[in-house]
Short mmCIF file of C-alpha atoms and ligand atoms in Angstrom, two decimals:
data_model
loop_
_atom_site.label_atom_id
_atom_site.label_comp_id
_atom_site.label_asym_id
_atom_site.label_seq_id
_atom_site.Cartn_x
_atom_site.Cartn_y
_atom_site.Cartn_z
CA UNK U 1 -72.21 -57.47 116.46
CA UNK U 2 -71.10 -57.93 120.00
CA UNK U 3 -71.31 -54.73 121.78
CA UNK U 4 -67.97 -53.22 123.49
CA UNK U 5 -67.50 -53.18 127.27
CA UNK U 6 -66.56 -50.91 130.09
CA UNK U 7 -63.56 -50.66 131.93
CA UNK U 8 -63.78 -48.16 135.27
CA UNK U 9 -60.54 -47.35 136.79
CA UNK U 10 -60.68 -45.55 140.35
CA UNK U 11 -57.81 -44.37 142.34
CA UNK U 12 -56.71 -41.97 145.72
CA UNK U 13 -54.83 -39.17 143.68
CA UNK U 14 -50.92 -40.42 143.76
CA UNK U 15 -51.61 -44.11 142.84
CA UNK U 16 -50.49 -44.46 139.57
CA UNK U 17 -53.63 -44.52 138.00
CA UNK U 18 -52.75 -42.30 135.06
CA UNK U 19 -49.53 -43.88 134.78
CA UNK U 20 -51.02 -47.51 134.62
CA UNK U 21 -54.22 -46.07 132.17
CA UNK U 22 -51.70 -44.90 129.93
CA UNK U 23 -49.63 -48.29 130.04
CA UNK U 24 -52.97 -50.19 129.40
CA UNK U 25 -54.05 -48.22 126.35
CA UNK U 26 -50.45 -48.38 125.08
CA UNK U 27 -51.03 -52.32 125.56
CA UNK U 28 -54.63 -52.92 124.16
CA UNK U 29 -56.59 -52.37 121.08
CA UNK U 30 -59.85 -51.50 120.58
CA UNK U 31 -59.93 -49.44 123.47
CA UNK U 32 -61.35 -45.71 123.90
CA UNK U 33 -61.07 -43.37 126.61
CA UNK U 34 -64.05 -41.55 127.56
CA UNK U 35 -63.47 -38.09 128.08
CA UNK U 36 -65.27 -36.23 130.65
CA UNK U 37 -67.52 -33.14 131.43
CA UNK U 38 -66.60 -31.03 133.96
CA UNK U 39 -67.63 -27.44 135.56
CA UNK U 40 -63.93 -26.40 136.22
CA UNK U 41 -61.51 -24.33 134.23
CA UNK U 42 -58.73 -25.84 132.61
CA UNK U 43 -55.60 -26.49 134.58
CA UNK U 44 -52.00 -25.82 132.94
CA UNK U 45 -52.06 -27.28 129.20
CA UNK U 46 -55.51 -29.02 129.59
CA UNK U 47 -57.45 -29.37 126.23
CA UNK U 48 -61.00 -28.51 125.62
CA UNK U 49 -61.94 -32.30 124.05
CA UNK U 50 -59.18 -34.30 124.85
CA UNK U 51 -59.05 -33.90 128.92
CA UNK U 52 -62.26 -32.69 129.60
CA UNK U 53 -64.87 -30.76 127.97
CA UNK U 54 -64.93 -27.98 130.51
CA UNK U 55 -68.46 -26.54 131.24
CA UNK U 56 -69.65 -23.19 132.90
CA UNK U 57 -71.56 -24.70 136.08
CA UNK U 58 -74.99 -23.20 133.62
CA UNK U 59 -73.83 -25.61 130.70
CA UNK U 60 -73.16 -28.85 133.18
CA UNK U 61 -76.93 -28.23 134.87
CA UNK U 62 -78.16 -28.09 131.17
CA UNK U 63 -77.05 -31.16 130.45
CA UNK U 64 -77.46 -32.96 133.74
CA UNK U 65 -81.65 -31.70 133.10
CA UNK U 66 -81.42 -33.13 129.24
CA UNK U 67 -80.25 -36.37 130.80
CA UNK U 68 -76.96 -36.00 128.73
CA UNK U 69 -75.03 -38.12 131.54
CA UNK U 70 -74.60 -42.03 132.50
CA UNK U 71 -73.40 -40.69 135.83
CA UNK U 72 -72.16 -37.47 137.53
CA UNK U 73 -71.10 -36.61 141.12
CA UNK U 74 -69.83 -32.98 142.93
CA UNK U 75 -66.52 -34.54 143.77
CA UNK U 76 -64.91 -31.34 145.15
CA UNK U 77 -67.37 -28.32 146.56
CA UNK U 78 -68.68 -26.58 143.84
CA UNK U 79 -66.95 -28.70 141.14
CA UNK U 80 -69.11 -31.11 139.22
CA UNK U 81 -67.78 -33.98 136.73
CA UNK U 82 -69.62 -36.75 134.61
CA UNK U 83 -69.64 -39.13 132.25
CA UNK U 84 -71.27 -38.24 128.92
CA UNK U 85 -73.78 -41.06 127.72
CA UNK U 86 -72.67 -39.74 123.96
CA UNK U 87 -68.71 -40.59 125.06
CA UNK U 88 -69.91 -44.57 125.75
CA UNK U 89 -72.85 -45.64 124.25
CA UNK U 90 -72.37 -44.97 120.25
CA UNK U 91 -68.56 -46.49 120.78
CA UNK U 92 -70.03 -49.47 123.13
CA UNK U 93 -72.95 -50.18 119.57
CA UNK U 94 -70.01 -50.17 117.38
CA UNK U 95 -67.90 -52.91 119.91
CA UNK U 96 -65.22 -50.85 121.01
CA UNK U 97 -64.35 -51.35 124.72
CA UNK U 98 -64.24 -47.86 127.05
CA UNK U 99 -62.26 -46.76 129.77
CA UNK U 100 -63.38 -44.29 132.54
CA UNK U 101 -61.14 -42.42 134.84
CA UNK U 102 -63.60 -41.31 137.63
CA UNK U 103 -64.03 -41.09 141.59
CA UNK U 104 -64.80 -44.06 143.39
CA UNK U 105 -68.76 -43.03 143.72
CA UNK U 106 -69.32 -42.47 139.87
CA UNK U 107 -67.50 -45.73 139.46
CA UNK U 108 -69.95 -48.14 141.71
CA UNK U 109 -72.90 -45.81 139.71
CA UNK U 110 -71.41 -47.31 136.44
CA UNK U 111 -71.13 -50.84 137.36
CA UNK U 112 -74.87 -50.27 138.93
CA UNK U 113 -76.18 -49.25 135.55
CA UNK U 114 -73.57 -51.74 133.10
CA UNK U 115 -73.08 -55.03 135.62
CA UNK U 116 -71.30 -57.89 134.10
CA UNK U 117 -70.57 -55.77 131.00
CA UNK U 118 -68.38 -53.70 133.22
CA UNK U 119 -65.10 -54.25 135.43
CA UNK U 120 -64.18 -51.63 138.06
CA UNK U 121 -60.34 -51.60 139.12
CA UNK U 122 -59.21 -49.80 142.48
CA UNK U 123 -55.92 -48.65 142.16
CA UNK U 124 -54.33 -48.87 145.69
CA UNK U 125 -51.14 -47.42 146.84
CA UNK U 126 -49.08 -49.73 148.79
CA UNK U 127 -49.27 -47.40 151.95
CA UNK U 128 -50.38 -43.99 152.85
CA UNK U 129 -47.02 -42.51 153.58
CA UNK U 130 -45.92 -44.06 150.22
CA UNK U 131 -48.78 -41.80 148.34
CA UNK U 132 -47.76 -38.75 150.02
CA UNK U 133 -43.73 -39.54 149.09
CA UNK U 134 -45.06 -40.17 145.37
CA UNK U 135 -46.71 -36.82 145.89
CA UNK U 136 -44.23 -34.90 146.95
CA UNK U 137 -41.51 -36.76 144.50
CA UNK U 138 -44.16 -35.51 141.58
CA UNK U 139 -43.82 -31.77 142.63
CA UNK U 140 -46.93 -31.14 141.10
CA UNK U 141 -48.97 -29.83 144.30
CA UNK U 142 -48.01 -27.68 147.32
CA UNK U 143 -47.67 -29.22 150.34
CA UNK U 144 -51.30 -28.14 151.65
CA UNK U 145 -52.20 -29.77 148.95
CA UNK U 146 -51.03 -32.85 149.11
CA UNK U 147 -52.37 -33.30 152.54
CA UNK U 148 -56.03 -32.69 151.04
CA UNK U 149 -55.04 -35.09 148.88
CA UNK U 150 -53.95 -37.74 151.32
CA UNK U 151 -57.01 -36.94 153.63
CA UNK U 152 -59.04 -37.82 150.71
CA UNK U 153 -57.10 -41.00 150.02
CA UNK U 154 -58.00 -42.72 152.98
CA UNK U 155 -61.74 -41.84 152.81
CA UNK U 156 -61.46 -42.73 149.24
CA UNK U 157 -59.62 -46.97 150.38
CA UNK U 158 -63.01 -47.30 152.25
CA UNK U 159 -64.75 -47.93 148.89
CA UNK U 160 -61.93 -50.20 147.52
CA UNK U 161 -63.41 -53.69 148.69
CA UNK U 162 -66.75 -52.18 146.55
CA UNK U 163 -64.40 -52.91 143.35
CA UNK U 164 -64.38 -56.06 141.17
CA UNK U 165 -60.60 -55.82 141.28
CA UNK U 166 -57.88 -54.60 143.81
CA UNK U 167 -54.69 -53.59 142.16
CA UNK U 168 -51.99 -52.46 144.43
CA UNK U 169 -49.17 -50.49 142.81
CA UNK U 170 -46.00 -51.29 144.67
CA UNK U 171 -43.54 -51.89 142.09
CA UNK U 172 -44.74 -50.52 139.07
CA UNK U 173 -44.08 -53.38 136.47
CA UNK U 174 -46.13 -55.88 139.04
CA UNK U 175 -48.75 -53.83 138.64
CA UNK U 176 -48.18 -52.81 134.72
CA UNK U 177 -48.74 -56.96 134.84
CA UNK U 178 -51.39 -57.56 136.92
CA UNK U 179 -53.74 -54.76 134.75
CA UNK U 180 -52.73 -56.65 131.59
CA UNK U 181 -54.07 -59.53 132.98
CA UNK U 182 -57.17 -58.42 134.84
CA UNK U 183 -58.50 -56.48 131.96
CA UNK U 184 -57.28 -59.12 128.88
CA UNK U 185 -59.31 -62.04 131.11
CA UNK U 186 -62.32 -59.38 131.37
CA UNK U 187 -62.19 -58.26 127.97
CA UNK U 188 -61.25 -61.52 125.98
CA UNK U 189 -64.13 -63.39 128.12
CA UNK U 190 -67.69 -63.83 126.82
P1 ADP P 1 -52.53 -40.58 139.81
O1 ADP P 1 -52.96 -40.50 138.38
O2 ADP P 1 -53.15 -41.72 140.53
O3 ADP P 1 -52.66 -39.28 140.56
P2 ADP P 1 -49.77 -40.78 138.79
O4 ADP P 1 -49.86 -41.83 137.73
O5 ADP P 1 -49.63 -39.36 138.38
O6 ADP P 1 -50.98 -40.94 139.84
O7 ADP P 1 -48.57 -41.21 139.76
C1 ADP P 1 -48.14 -40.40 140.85
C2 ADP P 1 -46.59 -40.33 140.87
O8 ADP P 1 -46.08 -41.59 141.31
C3 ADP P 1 -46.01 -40.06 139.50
O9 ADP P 1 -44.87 -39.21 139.67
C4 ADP P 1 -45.60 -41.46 139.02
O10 ADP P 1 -44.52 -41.40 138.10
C5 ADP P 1 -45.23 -42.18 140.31
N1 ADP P 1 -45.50 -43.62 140.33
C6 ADP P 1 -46.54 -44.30 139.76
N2 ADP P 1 -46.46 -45.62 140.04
C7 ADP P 1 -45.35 -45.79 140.80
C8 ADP P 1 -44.72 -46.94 141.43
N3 ADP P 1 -45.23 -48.18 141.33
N4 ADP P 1 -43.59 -46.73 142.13
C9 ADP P 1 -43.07 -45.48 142.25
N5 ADP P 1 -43.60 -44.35 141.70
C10 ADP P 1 -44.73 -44.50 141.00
P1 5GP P 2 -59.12 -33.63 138.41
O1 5GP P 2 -59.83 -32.33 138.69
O2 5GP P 2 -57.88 -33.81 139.26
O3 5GP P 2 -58.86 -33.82 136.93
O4 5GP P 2 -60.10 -34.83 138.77
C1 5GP P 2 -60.65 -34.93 140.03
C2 5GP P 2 -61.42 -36.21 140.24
O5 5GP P 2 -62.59 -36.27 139.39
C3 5GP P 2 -60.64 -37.50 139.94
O6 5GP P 2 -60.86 -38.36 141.07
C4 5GP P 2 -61.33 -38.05 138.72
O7 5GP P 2 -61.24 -39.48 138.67
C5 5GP P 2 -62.76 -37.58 138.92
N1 5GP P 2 -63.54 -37.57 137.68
C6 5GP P 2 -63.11 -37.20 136.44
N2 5GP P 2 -64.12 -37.35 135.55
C7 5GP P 2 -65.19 -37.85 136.22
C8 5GP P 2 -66.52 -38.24 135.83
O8 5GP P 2 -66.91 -38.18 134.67
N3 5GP P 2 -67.34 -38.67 136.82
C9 5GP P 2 -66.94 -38.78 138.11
N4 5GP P 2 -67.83 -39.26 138.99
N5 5GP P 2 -65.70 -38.44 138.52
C10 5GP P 2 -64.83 -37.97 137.59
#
């Protein structure tokens, strides 16, 4: 049976990216989302299992000394998140295609380890001021914040030529277009 493949989708916080992950999985079949570890608590009505499986730090550096992950990085102090090998390989045997929602270094790990058998999409926000107007519009995050957040961003953009793909979310069904076609080429492509 042909195995499944790996979709890696990496984004400055304020892109889109969840809103254009959920479109995609909405749009394609046969596709799983990987759900990560990570050593943080649960934020507001995150699930154990279906967000993250949240860790004590002592549980994460368990499994990062079993060799339990494909990939895992510190991405804020303190605060470590990974992929779980047991999330992607068994469903990648059986051919069902996997999406990842991770930072930009974790993604370029992936497509070190999976190559052609992987696509890694940059989500890009059309400018800078536009993320932090899409962050403030979201009224999720004080304004302190957001301007982490936006600090981030623009170290984060210096990995986006790194990507297979560059998708810049401007107007939102453009872009809702442009991942239906990037991924359905990947995915329908042997
Ligand atoms: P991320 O997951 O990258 O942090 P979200 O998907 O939560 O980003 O999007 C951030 C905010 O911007 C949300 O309020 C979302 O509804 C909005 N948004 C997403 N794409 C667009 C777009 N193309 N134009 C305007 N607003 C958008
Ligand atoms: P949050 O705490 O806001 O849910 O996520 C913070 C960041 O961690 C996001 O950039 C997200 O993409 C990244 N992330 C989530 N899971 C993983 C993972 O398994 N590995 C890596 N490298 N980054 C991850």
């Amino acid at each position: 049976m042909k195995k499944g493949r790996i979709l890696v989708f990496s984004a400055p916080s304020g892109s889109g990216k969840t809103t254009l992950v959920h479109y995609l999985m909405q749009h394609t079949s046969n596709l799983h989302f990987s759900v990560s570890a990570t050593s943080r608590p649960p934020r507001g009505k995150e699930q154990n299992g279906i967000d993250y499986f949240f860790l004590t730090p002592a549980e994460f550096k368990e499994k990062i000394s079993q060799g339990d992950f494909i990939e895992y990085e510190e991405v804020y102090q303190d605060t470590f998140y990974g992929t779980l090998k047991s999330q992607v390989e068994s469903q990648l045997e059986r051919g069902e295609n996997v999406i990842l929602d991770i930072d930009v270094k974790g993604a370029l790990n992936v497509k070190n380890i999976y190559g052609t058998e992987s696509l890694t999409v940059f989500i890009q926000p059309p400018s800078v001021d536009t993320l932090r107007q899409r962050l403030i519009d979201r009224g999720t995050d004080s304004l302190s914040a957001i301007e982490k957040r936006v600090a981030k961003a623009t170290y984060e953009m210096t990995f986006a030529d790194k990507f297979d793909t560059i998708i810049i979310n401007d107007r939102l069904e453009d872009a809702q277009r442009e991942v239906l076609k990037v991924v359905g080429n990947f995915l329908d492509n042997d």
